[in-house]
mmCIF file of C-alpha atoms in Angstrom:
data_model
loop_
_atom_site.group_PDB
_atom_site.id
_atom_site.type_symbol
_atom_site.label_atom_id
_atom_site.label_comp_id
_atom_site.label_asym_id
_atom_site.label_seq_id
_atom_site.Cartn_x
_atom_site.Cartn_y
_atom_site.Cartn_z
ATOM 1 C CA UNK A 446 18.217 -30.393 6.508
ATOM 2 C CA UNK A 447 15.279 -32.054 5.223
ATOM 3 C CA UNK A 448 14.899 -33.968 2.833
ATOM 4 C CA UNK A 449 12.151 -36.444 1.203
ATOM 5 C CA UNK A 450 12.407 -38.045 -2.254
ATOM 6 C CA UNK A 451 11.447 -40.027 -5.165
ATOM 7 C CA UNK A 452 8.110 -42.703 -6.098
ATOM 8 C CA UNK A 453 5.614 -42.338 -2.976
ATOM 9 C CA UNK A 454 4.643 -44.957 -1.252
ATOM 10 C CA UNK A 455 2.265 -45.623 1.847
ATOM 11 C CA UNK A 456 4.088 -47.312 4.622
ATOM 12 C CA UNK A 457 2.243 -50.029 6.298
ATOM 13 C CA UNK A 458 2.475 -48.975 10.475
ATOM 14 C CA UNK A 459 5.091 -46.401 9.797
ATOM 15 C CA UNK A 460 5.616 -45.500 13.786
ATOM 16 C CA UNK A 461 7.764 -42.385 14.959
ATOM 17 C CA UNK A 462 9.733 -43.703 18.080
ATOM 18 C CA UNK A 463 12.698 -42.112 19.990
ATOM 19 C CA UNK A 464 16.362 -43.157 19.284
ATOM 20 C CA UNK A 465 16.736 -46.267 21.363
ATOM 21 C CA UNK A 466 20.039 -48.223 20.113
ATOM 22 C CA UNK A 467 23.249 -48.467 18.259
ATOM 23 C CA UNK A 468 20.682 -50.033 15.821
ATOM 24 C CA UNK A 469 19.235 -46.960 15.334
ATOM 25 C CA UNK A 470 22.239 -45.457 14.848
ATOM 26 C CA UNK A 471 23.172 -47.758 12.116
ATOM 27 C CA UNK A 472 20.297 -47.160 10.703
ATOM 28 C CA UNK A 473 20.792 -43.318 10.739
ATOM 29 C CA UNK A 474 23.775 -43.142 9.142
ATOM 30 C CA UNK A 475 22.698 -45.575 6.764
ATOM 31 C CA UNK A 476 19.985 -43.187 5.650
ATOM 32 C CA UNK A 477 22.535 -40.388 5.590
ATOM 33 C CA UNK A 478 24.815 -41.931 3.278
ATOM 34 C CA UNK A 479 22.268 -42.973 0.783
ATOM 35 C CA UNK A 480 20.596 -39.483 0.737
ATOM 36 C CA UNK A 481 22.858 -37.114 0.711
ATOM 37 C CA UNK A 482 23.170 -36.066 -2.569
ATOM 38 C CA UNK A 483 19.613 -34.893 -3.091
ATOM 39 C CA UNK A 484 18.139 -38.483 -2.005
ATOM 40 C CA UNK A 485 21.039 -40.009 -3.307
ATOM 41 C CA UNK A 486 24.613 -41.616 -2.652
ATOM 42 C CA UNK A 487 27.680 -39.184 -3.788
ATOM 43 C CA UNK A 488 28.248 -42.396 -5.925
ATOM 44 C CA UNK A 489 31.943 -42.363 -5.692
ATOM 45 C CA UNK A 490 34.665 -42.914 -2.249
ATOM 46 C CA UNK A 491 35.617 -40.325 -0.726
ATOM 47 C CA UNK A 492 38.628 -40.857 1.794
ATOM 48 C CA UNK A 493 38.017 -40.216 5.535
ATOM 49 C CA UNK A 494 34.209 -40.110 4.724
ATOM 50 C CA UNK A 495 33.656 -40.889 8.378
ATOM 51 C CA UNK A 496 34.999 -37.461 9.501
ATOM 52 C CA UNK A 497 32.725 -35.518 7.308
ATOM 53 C CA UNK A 498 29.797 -38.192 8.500
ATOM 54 C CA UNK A 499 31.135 -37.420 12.048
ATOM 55 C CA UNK A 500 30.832 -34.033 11.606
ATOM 56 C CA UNK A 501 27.122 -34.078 10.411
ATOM 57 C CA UNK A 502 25.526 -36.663 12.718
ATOM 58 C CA UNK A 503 28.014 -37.198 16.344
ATOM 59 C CA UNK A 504 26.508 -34.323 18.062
ATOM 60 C CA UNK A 505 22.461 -36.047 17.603
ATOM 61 C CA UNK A 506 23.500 -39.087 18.297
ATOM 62 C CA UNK A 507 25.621 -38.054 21.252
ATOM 63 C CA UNK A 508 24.568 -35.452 23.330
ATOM 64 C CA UNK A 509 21.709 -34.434 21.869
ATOM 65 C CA UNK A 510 20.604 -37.916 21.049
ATOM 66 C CA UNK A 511 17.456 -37.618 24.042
ATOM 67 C CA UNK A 512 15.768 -35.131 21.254
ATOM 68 C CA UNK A 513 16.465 -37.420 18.325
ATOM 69 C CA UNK A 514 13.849 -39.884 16.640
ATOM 70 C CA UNK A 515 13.616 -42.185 14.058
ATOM 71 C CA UNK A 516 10.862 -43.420 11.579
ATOM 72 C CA UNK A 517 10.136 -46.931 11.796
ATOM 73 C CA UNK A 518 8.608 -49.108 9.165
ATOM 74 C CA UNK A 519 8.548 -52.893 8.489
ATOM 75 C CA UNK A 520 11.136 -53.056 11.493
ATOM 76 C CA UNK A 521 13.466 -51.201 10.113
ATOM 77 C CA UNK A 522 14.556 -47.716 10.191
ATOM 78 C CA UNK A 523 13.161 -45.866 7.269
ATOM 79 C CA UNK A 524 13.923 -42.160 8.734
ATOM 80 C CA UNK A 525 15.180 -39.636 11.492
ATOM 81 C CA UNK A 526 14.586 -36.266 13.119
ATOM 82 C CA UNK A 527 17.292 -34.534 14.578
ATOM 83 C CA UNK A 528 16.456 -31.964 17.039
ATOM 84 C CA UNK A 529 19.025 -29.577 18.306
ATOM 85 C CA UNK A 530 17.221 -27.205 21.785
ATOM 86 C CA UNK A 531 20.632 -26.143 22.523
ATOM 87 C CA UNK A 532 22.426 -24.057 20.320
ATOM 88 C CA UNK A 533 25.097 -22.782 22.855
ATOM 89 C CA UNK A 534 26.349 -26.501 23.404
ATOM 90 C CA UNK A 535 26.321 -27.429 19.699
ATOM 91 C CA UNK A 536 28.057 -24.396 18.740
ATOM 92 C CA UNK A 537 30.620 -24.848 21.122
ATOM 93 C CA UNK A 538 30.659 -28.622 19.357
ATOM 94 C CA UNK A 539 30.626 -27.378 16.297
ATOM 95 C CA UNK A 540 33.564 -25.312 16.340
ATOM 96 C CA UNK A 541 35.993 -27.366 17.627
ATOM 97 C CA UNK A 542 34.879 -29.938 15.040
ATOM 98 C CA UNK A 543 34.460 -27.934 12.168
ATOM 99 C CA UNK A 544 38.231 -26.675 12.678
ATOM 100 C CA UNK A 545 39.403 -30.080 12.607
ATOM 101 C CA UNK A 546 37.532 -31.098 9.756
ATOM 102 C CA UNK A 547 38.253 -28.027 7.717
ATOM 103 C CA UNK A 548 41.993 -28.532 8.673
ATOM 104 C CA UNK A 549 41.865 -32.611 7.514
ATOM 105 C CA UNK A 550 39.679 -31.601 4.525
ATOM 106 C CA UNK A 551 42.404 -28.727 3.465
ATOM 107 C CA UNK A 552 45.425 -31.207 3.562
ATOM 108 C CA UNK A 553 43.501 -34.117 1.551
ATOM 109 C CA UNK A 554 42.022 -31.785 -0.732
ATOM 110 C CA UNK A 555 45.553 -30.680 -2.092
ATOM 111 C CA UNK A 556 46.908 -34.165 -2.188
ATOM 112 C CA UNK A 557 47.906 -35.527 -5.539
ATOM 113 C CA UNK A 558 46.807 -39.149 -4.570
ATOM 114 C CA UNK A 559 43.049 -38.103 -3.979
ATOM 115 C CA UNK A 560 40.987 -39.157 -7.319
ATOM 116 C CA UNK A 561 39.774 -35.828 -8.920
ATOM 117 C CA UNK A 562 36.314 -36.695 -7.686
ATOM 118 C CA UNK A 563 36.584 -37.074 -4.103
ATOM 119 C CA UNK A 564 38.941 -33.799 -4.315
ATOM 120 C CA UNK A 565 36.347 -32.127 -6.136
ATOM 121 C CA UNK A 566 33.527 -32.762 -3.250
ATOM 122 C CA UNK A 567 36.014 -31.884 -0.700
ATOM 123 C CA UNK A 568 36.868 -28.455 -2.061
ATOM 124 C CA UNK A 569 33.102 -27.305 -2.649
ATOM 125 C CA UNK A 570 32.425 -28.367 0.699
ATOM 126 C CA UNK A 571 34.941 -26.663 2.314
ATOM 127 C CA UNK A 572 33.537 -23.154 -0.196
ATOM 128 C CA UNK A 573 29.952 -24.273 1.145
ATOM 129 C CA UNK A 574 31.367 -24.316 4.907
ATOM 130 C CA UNK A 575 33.021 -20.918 4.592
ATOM 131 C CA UNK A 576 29.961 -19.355 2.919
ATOM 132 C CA UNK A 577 27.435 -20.552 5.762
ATOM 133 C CA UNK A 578 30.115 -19.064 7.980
ATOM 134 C CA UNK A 579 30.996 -15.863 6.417
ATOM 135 C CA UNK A 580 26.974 -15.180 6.151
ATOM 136 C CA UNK A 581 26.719 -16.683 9.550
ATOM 137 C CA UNK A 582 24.610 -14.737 12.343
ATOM 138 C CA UNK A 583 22.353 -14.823 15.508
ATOM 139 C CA UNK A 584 20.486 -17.649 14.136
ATOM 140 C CA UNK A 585 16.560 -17.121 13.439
ATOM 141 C CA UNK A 586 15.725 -19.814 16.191
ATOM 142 C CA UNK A 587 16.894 -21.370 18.979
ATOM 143 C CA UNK A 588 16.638 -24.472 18.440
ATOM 144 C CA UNK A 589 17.557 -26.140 14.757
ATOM 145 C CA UNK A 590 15.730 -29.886 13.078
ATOM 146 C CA UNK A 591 17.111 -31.917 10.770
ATOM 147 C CA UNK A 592 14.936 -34.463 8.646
ATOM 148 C CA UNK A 593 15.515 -37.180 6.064
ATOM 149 C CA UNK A 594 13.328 -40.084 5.074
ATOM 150 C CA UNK A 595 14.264 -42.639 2.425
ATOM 151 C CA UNK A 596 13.190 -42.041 -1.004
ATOM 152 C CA UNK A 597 9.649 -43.247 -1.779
ATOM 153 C CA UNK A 598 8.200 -42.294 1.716
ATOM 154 C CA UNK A 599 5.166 -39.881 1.374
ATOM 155 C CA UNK A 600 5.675 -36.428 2.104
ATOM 156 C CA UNK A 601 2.402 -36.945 5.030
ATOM 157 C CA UNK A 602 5.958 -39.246 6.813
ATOM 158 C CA UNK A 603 8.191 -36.420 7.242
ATOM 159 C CA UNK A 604 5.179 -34.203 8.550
ATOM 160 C CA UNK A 605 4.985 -36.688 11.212
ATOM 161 C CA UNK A 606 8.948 -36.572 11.835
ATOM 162 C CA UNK A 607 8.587 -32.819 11.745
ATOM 163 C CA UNK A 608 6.060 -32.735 14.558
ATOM 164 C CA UNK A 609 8.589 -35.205 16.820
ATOM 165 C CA UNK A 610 10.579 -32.032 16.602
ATOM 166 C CA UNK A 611 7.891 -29.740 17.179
ATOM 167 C CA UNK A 612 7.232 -31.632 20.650
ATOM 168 C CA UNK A 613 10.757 -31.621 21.791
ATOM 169 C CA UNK A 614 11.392 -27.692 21.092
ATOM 170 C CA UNK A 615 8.004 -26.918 22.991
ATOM 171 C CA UNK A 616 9.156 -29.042 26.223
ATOM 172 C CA UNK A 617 12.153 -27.178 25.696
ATOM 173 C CA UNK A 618 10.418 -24.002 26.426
ATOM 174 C CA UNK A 619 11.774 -22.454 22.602
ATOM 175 C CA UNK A 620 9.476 -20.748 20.322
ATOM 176 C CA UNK A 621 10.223 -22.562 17.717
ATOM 177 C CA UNK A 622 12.982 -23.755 15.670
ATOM 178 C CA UNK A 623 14.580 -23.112 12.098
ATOM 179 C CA UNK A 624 16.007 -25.743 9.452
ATOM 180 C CA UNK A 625 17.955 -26.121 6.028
ATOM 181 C CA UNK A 626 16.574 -27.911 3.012
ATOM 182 C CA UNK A 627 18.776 -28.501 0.013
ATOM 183 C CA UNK A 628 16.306 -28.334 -3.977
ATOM 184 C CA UNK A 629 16.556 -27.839 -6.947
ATOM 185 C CA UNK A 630 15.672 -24.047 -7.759
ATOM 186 C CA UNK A 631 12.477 -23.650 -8.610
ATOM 187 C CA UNK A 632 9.175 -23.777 -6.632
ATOM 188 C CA UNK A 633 10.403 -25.589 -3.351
ATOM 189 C CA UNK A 634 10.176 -22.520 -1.198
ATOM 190 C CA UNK A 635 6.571 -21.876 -1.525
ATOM 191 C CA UNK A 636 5.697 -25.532 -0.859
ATOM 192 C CA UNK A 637 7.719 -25.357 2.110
ATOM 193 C CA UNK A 638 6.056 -22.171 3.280
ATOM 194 C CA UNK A 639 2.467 -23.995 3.233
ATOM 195 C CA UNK A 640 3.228 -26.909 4.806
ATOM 196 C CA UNK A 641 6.425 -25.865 7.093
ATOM 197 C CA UNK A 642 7.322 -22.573 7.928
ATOM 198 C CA UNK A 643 8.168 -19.033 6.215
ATOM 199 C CA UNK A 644 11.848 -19.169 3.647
ATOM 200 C CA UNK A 645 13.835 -16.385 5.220
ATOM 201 C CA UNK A 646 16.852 -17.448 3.516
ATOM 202 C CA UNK A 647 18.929 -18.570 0.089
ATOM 203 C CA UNK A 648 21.937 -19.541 -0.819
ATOM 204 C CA UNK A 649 23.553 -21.485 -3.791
ATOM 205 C CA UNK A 650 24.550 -25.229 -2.453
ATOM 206 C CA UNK A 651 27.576 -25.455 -4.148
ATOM 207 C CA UNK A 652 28.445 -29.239 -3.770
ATOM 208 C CA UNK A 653 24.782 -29.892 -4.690
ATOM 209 C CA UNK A 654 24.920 -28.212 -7.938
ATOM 210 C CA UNK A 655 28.044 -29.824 -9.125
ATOM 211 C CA UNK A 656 26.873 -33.696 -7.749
ATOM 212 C CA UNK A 657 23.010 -33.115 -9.257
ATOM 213 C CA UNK A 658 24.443 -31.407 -12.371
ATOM 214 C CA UNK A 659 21.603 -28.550 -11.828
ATOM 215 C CA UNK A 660 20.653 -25.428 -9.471
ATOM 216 C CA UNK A 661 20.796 -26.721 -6.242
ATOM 217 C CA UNK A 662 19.942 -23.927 -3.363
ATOM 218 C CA UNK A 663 19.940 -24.133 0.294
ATOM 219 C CA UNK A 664 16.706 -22.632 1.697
ATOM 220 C CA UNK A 665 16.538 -22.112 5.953
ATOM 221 C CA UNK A 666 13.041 -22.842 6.891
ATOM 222 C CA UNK A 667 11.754 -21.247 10.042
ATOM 223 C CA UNK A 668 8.898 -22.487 12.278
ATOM 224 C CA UNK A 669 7.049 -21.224 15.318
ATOM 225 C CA UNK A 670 5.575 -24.159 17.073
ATOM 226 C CA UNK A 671 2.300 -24.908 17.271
ATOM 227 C CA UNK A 672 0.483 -23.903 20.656
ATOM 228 C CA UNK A 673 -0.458 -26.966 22.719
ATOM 229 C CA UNK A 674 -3.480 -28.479 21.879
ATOM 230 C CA UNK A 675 -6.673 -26.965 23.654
ATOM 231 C CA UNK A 676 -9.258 -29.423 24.667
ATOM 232 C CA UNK A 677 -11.934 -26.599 23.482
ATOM 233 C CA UNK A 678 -10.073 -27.233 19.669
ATOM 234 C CA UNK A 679 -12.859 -27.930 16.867
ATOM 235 C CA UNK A 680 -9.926 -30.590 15.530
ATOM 236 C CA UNK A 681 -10.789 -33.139 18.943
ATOM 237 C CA UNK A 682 -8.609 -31.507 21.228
ATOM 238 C CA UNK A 683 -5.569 -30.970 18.745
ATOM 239 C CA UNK A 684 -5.774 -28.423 16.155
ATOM 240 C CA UNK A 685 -3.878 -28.709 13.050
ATOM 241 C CA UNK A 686 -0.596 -29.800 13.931
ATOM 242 C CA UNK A 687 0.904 -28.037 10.696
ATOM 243 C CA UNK A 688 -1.293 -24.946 10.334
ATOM 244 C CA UNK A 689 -2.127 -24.259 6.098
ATOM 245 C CA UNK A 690 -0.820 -27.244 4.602
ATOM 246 C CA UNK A 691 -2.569 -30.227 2.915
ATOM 247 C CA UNK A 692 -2.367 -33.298 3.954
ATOM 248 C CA UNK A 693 -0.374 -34.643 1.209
ATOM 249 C CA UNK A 694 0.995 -31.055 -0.042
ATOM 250 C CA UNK A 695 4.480 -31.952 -1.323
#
């Protein structure tokens, strides 16, 4: 996922640095909560919130936490990359935590002591879970990224996040890698094709819609990674590191 949002702003020594600490992982999650509704809290509890957090973020900031980075800014953590450049091991991950989730989420969702909102979020995520799965498939990548900055941050910052990733997939030995970015329908896709990679996918984000009281889609982004950088380049060595885009294309 990847996501950016609301007023820009410059940071002053915004520095991209690999996950170091549980204070990065605070930091993290922090992020998470207070963006996940389109750059946004959910704005209301949801019981056992920390096994649908678990379920989004453990496997980054466990074992696949050496690929992981964060955005730093004013000493504090302002965003994250998470970098996936094993899919067989976070599959295997996934399912075994997915089931329980899905199993927890079921249960809760039917009981009459939930509030009607929190039941609400936990039914469209459990159609949004089921939908990703029943149009499931080999997966256009091998490796997957997942990027959020907090709202305000200039689009330039998640550029920067996004080639962290690019780095780690190309160590890796992968071709590339493929991500999903939750907007508002409309003109998203093409701005993500100039400045990331090519939309080979939609789907309706159900829990989206219903929180942002619009069209919310889910578009998976793929990218081929840039070839290493050739002393010989006319860029200094580098070449473009995101090959079309403008610097501050949104």
């Amino acid at each position: 996922m990847i996501t950016v949002g609301g007023a820009l702003r410059a940071p002053a020594r915004a520095v991209v640095r690999p996950l170091r600490s549980n204070v990065d992982d605070a930091g993290v999650r922090r992020i998470f909560r207070s963006t996940v509704a389109l750059g946004r809290p959910i704005g209301f509890a949801v019981a056992g919130w920390a096994r649908y957090e678990s379920l989004c973020l453990d496997w980054y900031l466990g074992a696949g936490r050496a690929d992981a980075a964060v955005l730093v800014a004013g000493d504090q953590v302002r965003g994250y990359v998470l970098t996936c450049t094993d899919e067989a091991a976070f599959e295997r991950w996934q399912r075994r935590s997915a089931a329980r989730f899905a199993t927890w989420a079921t249960g809760a969702a039917l009981s009459p002591r939930l509030e009607p909102e929190a039941r609400r979020f936990l039914q469209l995520r459990l159609r949004d879970g089921f939908t990703a799965w029943r149009s499931g498939g080999a997966h256009p990548m091998p490796a997957h990224v997942h990027v959020n900055v907090e709202p305000g941050f200039a689009p330039r910052v998640a550029l920067d996040l996004l080639a962290h990733a690019d780095a780690r997939v190309r160590a890796a030995g992968l071709p590339g890698w493929y991500g999903e970015v939750n907007a508002p329908t409309g003109r998203r896709a093409r701005a993500l094709e100039r400045t990331v990679g090519e939309v080979v996918r939609r789907q309706p984000n159900h829990t989206l819609t219903w929180l942002a009281d619009r069209p919310v889609e889910r578009l998976t982004v793929v990218r081929t990674v840039p070839p290493v950088a050739t002393p010989s380049s006319a860029y200094g060595g580098g070449g473009p590191p995101y090959p079309n885009r403008q610097r501050n294309a949104p």
